[in-house]
C-alpha positions as YAML, in Angstrom:
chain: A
units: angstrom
residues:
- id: 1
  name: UNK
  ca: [-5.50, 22.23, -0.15]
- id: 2
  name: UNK
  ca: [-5.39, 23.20, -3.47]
- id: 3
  name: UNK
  ca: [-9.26, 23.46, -3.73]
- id: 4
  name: UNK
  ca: [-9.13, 25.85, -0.81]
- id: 5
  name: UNK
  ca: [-6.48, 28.13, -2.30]
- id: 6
  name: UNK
  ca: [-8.66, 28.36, -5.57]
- id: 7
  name: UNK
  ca: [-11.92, 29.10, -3.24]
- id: 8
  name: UNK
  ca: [-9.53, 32.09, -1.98]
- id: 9
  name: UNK
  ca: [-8.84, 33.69, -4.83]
- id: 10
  name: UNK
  ca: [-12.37, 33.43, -6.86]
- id: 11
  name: UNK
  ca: [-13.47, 35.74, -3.21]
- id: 12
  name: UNK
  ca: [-11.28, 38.48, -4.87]
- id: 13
  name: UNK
  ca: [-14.00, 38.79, -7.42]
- id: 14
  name: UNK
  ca: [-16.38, 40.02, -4.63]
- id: 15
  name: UNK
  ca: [-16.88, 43.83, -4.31]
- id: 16
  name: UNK
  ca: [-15.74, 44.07, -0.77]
- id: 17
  name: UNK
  ca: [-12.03, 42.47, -2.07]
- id: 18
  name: UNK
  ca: [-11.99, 45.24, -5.24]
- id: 19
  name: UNK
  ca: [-12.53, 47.92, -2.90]
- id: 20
  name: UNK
  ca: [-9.85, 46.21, -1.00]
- id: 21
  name: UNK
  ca: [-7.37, 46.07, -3.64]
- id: 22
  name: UNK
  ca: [-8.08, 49.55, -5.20]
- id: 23
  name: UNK
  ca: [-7.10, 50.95, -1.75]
- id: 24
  name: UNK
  ca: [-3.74, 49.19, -1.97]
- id: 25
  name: UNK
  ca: [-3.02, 50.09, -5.55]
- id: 26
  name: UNK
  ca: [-1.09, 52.95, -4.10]
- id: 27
  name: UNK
  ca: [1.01, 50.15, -2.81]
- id: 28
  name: UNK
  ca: [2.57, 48.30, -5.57]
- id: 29
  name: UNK
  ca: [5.04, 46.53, -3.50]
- id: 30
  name: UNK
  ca: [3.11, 45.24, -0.80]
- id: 31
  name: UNK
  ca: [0.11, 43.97, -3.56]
- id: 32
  name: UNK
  ca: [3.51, 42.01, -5.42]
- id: 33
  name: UNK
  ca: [4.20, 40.09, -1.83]
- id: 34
  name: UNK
  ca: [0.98, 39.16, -1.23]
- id: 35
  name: UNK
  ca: [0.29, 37.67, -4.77]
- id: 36
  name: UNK
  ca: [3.74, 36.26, -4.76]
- id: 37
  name: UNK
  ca: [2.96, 34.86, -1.31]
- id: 38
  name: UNK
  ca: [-0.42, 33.10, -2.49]
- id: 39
  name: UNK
  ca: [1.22, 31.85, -5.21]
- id: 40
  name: UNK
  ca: [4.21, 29.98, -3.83]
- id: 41
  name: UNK
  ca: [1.53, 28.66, -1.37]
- id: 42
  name: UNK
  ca: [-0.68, 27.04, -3.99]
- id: 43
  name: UNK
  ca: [2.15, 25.60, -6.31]
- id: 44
  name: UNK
  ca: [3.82, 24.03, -3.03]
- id: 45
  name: UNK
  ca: [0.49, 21.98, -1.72]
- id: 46
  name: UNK
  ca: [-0.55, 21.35, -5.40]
- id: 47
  name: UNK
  ca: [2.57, 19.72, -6.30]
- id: 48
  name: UNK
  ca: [2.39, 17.76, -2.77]
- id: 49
  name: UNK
  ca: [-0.75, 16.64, -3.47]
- id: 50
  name: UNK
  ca: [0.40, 15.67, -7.09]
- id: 51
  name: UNK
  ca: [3.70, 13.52, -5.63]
- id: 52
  name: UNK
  ca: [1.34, 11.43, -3.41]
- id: 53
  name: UNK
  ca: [-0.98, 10.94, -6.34]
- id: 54
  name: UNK
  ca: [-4.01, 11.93, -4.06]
- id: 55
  name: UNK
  ca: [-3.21, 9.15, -1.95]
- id: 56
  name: UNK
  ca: [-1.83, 9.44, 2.01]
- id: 57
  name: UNK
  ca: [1.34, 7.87, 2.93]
- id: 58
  name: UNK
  ca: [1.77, 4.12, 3.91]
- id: 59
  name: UNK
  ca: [3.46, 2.38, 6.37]
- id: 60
  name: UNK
  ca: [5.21, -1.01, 4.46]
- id: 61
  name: UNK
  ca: [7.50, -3.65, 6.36]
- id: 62
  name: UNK
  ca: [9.38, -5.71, 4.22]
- id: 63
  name: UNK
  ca: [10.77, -8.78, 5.14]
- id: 64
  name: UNK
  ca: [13.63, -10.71, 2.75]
- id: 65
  name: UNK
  ca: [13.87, -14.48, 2.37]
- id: 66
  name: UNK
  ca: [16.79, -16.79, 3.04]
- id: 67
  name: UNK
  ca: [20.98, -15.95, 1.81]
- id: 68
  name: UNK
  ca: [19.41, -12.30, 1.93]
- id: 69
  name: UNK
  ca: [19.42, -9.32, 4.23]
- id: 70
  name: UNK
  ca: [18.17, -6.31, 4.08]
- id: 71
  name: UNK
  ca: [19.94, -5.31, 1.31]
- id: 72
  name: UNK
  ca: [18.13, -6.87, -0.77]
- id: 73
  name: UNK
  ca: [15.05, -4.25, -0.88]
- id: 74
  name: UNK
  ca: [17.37, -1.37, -0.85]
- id: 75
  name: UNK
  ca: [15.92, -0.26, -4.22]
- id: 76
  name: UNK
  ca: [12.69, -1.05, -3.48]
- id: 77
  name: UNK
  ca: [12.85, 0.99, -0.32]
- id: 78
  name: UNK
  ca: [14.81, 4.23, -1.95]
- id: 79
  name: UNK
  ca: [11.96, 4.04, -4.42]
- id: 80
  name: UNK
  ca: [9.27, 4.15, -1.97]
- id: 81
  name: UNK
  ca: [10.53, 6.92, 0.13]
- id: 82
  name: UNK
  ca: [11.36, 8.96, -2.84]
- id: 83
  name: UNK
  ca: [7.38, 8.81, -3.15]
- id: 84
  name: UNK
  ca: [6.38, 9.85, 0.26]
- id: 85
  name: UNK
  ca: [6.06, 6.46, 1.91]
- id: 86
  name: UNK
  ca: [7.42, 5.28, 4.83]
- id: 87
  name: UNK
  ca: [9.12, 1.76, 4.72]
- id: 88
  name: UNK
  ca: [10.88, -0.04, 7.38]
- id: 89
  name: UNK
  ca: [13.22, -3.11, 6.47]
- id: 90
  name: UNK
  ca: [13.23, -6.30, 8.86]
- id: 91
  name: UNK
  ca: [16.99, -7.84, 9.12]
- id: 92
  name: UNK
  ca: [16.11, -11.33, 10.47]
- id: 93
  name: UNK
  ca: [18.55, -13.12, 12.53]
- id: 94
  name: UNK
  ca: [21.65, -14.81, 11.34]
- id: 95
  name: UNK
  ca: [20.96, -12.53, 8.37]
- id: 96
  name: UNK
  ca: [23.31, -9.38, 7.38]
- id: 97
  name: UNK
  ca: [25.28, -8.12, 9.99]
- id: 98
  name: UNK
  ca: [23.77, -9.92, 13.07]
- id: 99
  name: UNK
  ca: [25.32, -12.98, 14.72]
- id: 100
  name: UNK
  ca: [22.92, -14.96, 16.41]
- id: 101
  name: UNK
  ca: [23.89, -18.90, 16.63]
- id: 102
  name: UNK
  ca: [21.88, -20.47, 13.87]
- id: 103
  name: UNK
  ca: [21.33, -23.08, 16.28]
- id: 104
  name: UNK
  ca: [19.09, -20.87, 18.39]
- id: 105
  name: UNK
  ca: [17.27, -19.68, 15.17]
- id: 106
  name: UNK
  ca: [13.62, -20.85, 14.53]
- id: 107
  name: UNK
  ca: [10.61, -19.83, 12.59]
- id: 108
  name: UNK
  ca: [9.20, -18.48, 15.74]
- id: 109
  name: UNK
  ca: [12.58, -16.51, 16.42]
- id: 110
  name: UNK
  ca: [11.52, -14.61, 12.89]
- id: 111
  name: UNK
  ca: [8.03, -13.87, 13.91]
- id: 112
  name: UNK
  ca: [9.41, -12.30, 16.93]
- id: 113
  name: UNK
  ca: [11.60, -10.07, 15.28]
- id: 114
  name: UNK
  ca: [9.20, -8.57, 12.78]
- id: 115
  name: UNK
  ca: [6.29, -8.33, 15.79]
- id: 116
  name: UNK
  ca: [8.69, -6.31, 17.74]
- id: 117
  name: UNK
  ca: [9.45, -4.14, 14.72]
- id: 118
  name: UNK
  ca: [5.65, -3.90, 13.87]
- id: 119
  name: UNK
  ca: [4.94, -2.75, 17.37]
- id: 120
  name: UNK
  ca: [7.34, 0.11, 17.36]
- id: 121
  name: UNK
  ca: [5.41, 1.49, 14.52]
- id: 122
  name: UNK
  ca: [2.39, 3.90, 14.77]
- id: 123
  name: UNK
  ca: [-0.90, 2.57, 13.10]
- id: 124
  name: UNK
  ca: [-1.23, -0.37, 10.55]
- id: 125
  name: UNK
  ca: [1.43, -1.52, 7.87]
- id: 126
  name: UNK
  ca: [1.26, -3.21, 4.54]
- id: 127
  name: UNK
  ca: [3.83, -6.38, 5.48]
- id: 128
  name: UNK
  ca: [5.38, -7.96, 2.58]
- id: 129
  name: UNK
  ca: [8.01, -11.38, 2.86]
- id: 130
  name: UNK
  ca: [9.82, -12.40, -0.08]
- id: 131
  name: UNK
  ca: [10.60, -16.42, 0.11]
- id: 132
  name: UNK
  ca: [11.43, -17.18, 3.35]
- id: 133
  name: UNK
  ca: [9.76, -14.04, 3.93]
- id: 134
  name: UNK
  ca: [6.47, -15.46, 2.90]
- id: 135
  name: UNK
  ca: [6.03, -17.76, 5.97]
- id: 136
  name: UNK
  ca: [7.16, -15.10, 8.44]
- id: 137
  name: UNK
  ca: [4.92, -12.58, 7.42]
- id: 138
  name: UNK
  ca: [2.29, -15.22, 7.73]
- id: 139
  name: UNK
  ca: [3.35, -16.60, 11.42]
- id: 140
  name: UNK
  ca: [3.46, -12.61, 12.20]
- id: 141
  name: UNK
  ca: [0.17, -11.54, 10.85]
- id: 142
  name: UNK
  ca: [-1.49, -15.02, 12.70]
- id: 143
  name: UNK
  ca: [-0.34, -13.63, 15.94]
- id: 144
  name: UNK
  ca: [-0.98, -9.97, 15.49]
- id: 145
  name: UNK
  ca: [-3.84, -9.59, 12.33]
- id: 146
  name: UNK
  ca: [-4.84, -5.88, 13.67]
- id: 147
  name: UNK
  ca: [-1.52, -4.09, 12.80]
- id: 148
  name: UNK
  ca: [-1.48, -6.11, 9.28]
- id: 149
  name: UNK
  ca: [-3.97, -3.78, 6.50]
- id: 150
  name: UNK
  ca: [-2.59, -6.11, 3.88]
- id: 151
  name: UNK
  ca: [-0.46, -9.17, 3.65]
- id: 152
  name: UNK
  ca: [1.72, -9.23, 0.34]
- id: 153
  name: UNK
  ca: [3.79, -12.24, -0.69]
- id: 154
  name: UNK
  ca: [6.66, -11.94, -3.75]
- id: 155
  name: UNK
  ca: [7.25, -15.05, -4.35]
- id: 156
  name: UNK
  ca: [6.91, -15.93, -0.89]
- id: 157
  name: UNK
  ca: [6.31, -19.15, 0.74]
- id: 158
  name: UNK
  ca: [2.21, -19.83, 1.40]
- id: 159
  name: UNK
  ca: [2.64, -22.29, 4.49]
- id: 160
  name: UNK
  ca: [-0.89, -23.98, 5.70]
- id: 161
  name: UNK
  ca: [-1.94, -24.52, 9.35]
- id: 162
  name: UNK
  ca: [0.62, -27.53, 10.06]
- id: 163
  name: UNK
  ca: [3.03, -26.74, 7.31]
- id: 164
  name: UNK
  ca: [6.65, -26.25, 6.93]
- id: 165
  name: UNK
  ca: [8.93, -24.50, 4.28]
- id: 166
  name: UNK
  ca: [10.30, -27.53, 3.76]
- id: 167
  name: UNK
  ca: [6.94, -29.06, 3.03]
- id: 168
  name: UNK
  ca: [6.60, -27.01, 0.64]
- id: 169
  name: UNK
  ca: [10.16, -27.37, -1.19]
- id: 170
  name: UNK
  ca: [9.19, -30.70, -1.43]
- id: 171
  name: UNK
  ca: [6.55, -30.16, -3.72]
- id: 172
  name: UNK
  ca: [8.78, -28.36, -6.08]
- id: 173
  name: UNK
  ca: [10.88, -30.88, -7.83]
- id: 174
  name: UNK
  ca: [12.35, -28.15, -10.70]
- id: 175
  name: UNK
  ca: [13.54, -25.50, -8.29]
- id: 176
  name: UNK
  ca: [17.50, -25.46, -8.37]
- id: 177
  name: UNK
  ca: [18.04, -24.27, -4.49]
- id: 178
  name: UNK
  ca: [17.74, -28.04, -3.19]
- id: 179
  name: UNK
  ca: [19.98, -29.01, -5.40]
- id: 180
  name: UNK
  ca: [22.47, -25.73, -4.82]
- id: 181
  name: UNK
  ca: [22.72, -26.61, -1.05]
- id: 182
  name: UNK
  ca: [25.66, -27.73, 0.87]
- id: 183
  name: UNK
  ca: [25.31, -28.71, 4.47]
- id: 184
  name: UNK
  ca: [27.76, -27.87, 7.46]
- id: 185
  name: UNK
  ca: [29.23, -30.70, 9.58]
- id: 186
  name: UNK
  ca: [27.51, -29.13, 12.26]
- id: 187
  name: UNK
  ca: [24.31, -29.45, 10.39]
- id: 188
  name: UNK
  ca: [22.88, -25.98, 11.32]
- id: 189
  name: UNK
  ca: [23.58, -23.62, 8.54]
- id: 190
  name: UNK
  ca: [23.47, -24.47, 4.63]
- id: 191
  name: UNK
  ca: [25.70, -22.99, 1.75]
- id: 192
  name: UNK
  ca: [25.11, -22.25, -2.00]
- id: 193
  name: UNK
  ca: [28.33, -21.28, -3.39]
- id: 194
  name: UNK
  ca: [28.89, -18.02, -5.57]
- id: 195
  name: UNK
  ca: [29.05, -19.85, -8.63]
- id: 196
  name: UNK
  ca: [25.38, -21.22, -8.62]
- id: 197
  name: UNK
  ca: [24.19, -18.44, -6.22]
- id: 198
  name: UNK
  ca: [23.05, -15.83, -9.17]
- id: 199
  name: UNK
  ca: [21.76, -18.87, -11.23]
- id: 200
  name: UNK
  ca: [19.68, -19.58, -8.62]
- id: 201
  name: UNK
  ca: [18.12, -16.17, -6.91]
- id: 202
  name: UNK
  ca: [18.79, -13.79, -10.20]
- id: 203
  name: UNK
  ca: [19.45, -15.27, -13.63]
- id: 204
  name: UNK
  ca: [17.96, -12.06, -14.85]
- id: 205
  name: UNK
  ca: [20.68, -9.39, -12.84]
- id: 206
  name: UNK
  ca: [22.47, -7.24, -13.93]
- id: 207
  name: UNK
  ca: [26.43, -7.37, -13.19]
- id: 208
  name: UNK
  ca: [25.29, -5.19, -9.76]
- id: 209
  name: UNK
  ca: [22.89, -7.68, -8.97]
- id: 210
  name: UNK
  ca: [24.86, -10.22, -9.11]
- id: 211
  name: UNK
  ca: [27.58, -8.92, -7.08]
- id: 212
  name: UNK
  ca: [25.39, -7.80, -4.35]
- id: 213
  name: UNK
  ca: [24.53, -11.42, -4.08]
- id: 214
  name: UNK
  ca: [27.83, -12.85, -3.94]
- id: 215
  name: UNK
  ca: [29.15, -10.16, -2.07]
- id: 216
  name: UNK
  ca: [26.64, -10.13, 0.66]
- id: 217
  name: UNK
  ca: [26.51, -14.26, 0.21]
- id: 218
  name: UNK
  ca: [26.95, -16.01, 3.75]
- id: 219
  name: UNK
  ca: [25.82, -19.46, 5.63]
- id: 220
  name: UNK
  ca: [21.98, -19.85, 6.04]
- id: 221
  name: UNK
  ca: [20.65, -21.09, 9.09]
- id: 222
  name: UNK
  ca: [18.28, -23.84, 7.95]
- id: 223
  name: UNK
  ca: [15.96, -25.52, 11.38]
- id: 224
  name: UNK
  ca: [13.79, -22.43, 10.74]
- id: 225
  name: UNK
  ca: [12.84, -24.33, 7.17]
- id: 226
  name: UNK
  ca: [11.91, -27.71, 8.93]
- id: 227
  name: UNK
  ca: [9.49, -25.55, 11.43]
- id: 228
  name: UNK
  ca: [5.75, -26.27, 11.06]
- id: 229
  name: UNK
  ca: [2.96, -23.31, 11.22]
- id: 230
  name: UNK
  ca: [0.60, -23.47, 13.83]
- id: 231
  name: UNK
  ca: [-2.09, -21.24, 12.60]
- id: 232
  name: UNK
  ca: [-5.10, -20.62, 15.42]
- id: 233
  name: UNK
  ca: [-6.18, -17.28, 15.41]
- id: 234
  name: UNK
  ca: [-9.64, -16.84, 13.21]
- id: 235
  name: UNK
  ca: [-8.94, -13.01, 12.40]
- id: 236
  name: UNK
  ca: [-6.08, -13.95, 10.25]
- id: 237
  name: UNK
  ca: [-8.27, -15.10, 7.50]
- id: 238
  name: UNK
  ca: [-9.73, -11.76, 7.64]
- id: 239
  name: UNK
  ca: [-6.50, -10.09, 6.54]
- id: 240
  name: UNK
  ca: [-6.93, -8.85, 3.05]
- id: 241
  name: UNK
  ca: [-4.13, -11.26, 1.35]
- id: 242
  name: UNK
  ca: [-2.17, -10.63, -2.60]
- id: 243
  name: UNK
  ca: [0.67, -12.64, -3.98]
- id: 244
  name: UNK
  ca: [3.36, -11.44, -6.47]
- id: 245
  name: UNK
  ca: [4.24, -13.96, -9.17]
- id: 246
  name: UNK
  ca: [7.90, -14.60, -10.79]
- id: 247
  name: UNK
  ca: [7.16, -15.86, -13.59]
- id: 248
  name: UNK
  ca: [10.58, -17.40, -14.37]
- id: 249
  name: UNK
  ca: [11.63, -18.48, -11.18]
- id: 250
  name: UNK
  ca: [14.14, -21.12, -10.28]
- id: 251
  name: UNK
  ca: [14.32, -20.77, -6.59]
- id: 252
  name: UNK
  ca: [10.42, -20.77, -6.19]
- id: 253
  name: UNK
  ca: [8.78, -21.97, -9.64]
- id: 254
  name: UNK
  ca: [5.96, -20.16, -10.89]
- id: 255
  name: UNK
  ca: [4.45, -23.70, -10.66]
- id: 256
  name: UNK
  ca: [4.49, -24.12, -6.87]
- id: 257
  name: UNK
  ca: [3.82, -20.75, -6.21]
- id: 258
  name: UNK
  ca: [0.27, -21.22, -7.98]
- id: 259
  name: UNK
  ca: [-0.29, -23.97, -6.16]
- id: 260
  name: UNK
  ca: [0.10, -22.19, -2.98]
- id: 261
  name: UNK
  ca: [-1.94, -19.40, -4.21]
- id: 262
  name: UNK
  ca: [-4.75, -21.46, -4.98]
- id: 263
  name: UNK
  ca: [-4.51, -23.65, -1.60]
- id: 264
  name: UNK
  ca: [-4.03, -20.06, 0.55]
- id: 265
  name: UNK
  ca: [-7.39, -19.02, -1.44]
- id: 266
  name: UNK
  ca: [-5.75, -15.78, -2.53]
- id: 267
  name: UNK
  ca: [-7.92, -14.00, -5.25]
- id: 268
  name: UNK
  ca: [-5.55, -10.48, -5.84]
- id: 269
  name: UNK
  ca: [-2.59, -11.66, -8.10]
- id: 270
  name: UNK
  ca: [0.06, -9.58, -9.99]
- id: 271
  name: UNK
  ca: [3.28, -10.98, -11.92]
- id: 272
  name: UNK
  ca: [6.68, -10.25, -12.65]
- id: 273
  name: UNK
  ca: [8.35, -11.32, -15.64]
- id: 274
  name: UNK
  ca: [11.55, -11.89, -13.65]
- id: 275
  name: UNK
  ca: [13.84, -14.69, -11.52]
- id: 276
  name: UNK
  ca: [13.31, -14.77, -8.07]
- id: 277
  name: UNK
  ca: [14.29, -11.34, -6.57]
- id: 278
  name: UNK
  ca: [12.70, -9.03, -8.40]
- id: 279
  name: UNK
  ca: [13.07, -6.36, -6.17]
- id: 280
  name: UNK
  ca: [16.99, -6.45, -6.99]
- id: 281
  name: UNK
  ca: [16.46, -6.60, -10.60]
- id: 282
  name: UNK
  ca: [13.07, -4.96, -11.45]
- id: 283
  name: UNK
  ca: [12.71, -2.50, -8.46]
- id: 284
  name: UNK
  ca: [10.75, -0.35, -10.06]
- id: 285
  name: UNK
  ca: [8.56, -2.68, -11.06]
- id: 286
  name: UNK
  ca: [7.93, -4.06, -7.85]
- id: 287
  name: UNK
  ca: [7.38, -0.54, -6.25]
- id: 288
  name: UNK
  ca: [4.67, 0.06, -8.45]
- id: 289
  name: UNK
  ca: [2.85, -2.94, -7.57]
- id: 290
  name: UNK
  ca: [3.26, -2.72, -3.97]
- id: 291
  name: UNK
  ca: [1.45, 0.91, -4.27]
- id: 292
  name: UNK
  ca: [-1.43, -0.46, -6.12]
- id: 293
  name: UNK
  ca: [-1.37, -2.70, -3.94]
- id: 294
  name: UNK
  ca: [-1.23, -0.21, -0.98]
- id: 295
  name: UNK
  ca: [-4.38, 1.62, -2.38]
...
């Protein structure tokens, strides 16, 4: 747009527009509209242009992991929009404010919810899963790769064709969530008390951080973790796929989340210097990435 503007006015520097303006010199006031008019025109779609950096607006889906909801990307998601993207934020049953029995809740019962979310939306979306997250996204994108452009895990779970969260937490002997977990009599929902939750998730928070997680801390439902992948459709590999590091993790350790990096095959890699929920404590951070990403 702005190009066009600046095409406009070098035309003034034809004869036919100085005859033009000499006959309107008589009319000072209507000559001061017009150039007040072009120029309100070209400083509103230049600065446009400038606040999308030249780049057109995204679509991204985010997805939190487990003892989260969606309040967990709140700052990630302010940050976005404030930038001209569009973001839509997944809650995922028995998470937040909905009540579904954990009992009913499986891995597939997560797919479901993001596909239906995905499916309301116009055009392709950048998904991203954080923990739990991780192995949704992937379940979703393995049953609907066309809507996915990218696939982006922060310190997400990398499940393989046959694989399980749990799996995977088994391979991961220094993480402190195992450890953190009480079980309900019941045996469907697990517990991390306030006390160890912040140690846990966000060692690195802030003193709003780490209220937000206590204050927003409730039961997990846990058969979802125990459910294996079954990976069959062939355009999933095709997905473009990148992985967000946290480097000093102690819910996922940077060491299993390397190893699921290079078992996934993923070549586009980006770190954060932070605990596990970065996008709590380094939002901005995390926004930035996910742009570049985006791009």
């Amino acid at each position: 747009m702005c190009l066009y503007i600046h095409a406009k006015f070098a035309e003034y520097n034809s004869t036919q527009m100085k005859m033009f303006i000499r006959k309107q010199i008589t009319k000072p006031l209507f000559h001061m509209v017009i150039m007040a008019m072009a120029s309100l025109l070209t400083f509103s779609s230049c600065s446009k242009d400038d606040n999308n950096n030249g780049h057109s607006a995204k679509t991204f889906v985010l997805v939190h992991g487990s003892f989260q909801a969606p309040y967990a990307w709140q700052f990630v998601k302010a940050r976005l929009e404030a930038l001209g993207q569009k973001v839509v934020v997944v809650e995922l049953p028995g998470h937040g404010q909905d009540q579904t029995d954990p009992k009913t809740i499986s891995i597939k019962t997560y797919r479901d919810k993001v596909v239906q979310a995905i499916t309301a939306i116009n055009g392709p979306v950048v998904l991203v899963g954080h923990s739990l997250g991780g192995a949704v996204i992937t379940a979703v994108t393995d049953t609907i790769p066309e809507r996915v452009e990218k696939l982006v895990y922060l310190a997400g779970f990398v499940p393989a064709n046959n694989q399980s969260i749990l799996d995977l937490t088994m391979m991961d002997p220094n993480s402190l969530f195992g450890p953190a977990l009480t079980f309900s009599a019941a045996g469907a929902t697990a517990s991390i008390a306030n006390d160890k939750i912040v140690s846990v998730f966000a060692q690195d928070g802030n003193d709003q951080v780490k209220k937000l997680l206590m204050d927003n801390n409730r039961p997990e439902p846990i058969a979802a973790q125990a459910d294996k992948l079954i990976l069959k459709n062939p355009s999933f590999a095709a997905v473009p796929k990148y992985y967000i590091q946290t480097t000093q993790d102690h819910a996922v350790t940077i060491d299993l989340q390397k190893k699921m990096i290079s078992a996934a095959g993923i070549m586009n890699v980006y770190s954060v210097d932070s605990g596990h929920c970065p996008m709590l404590t380094q939002p901005d951070k995390v926004s930035d990435l996910l742009l570049q990403i985006s791009r």
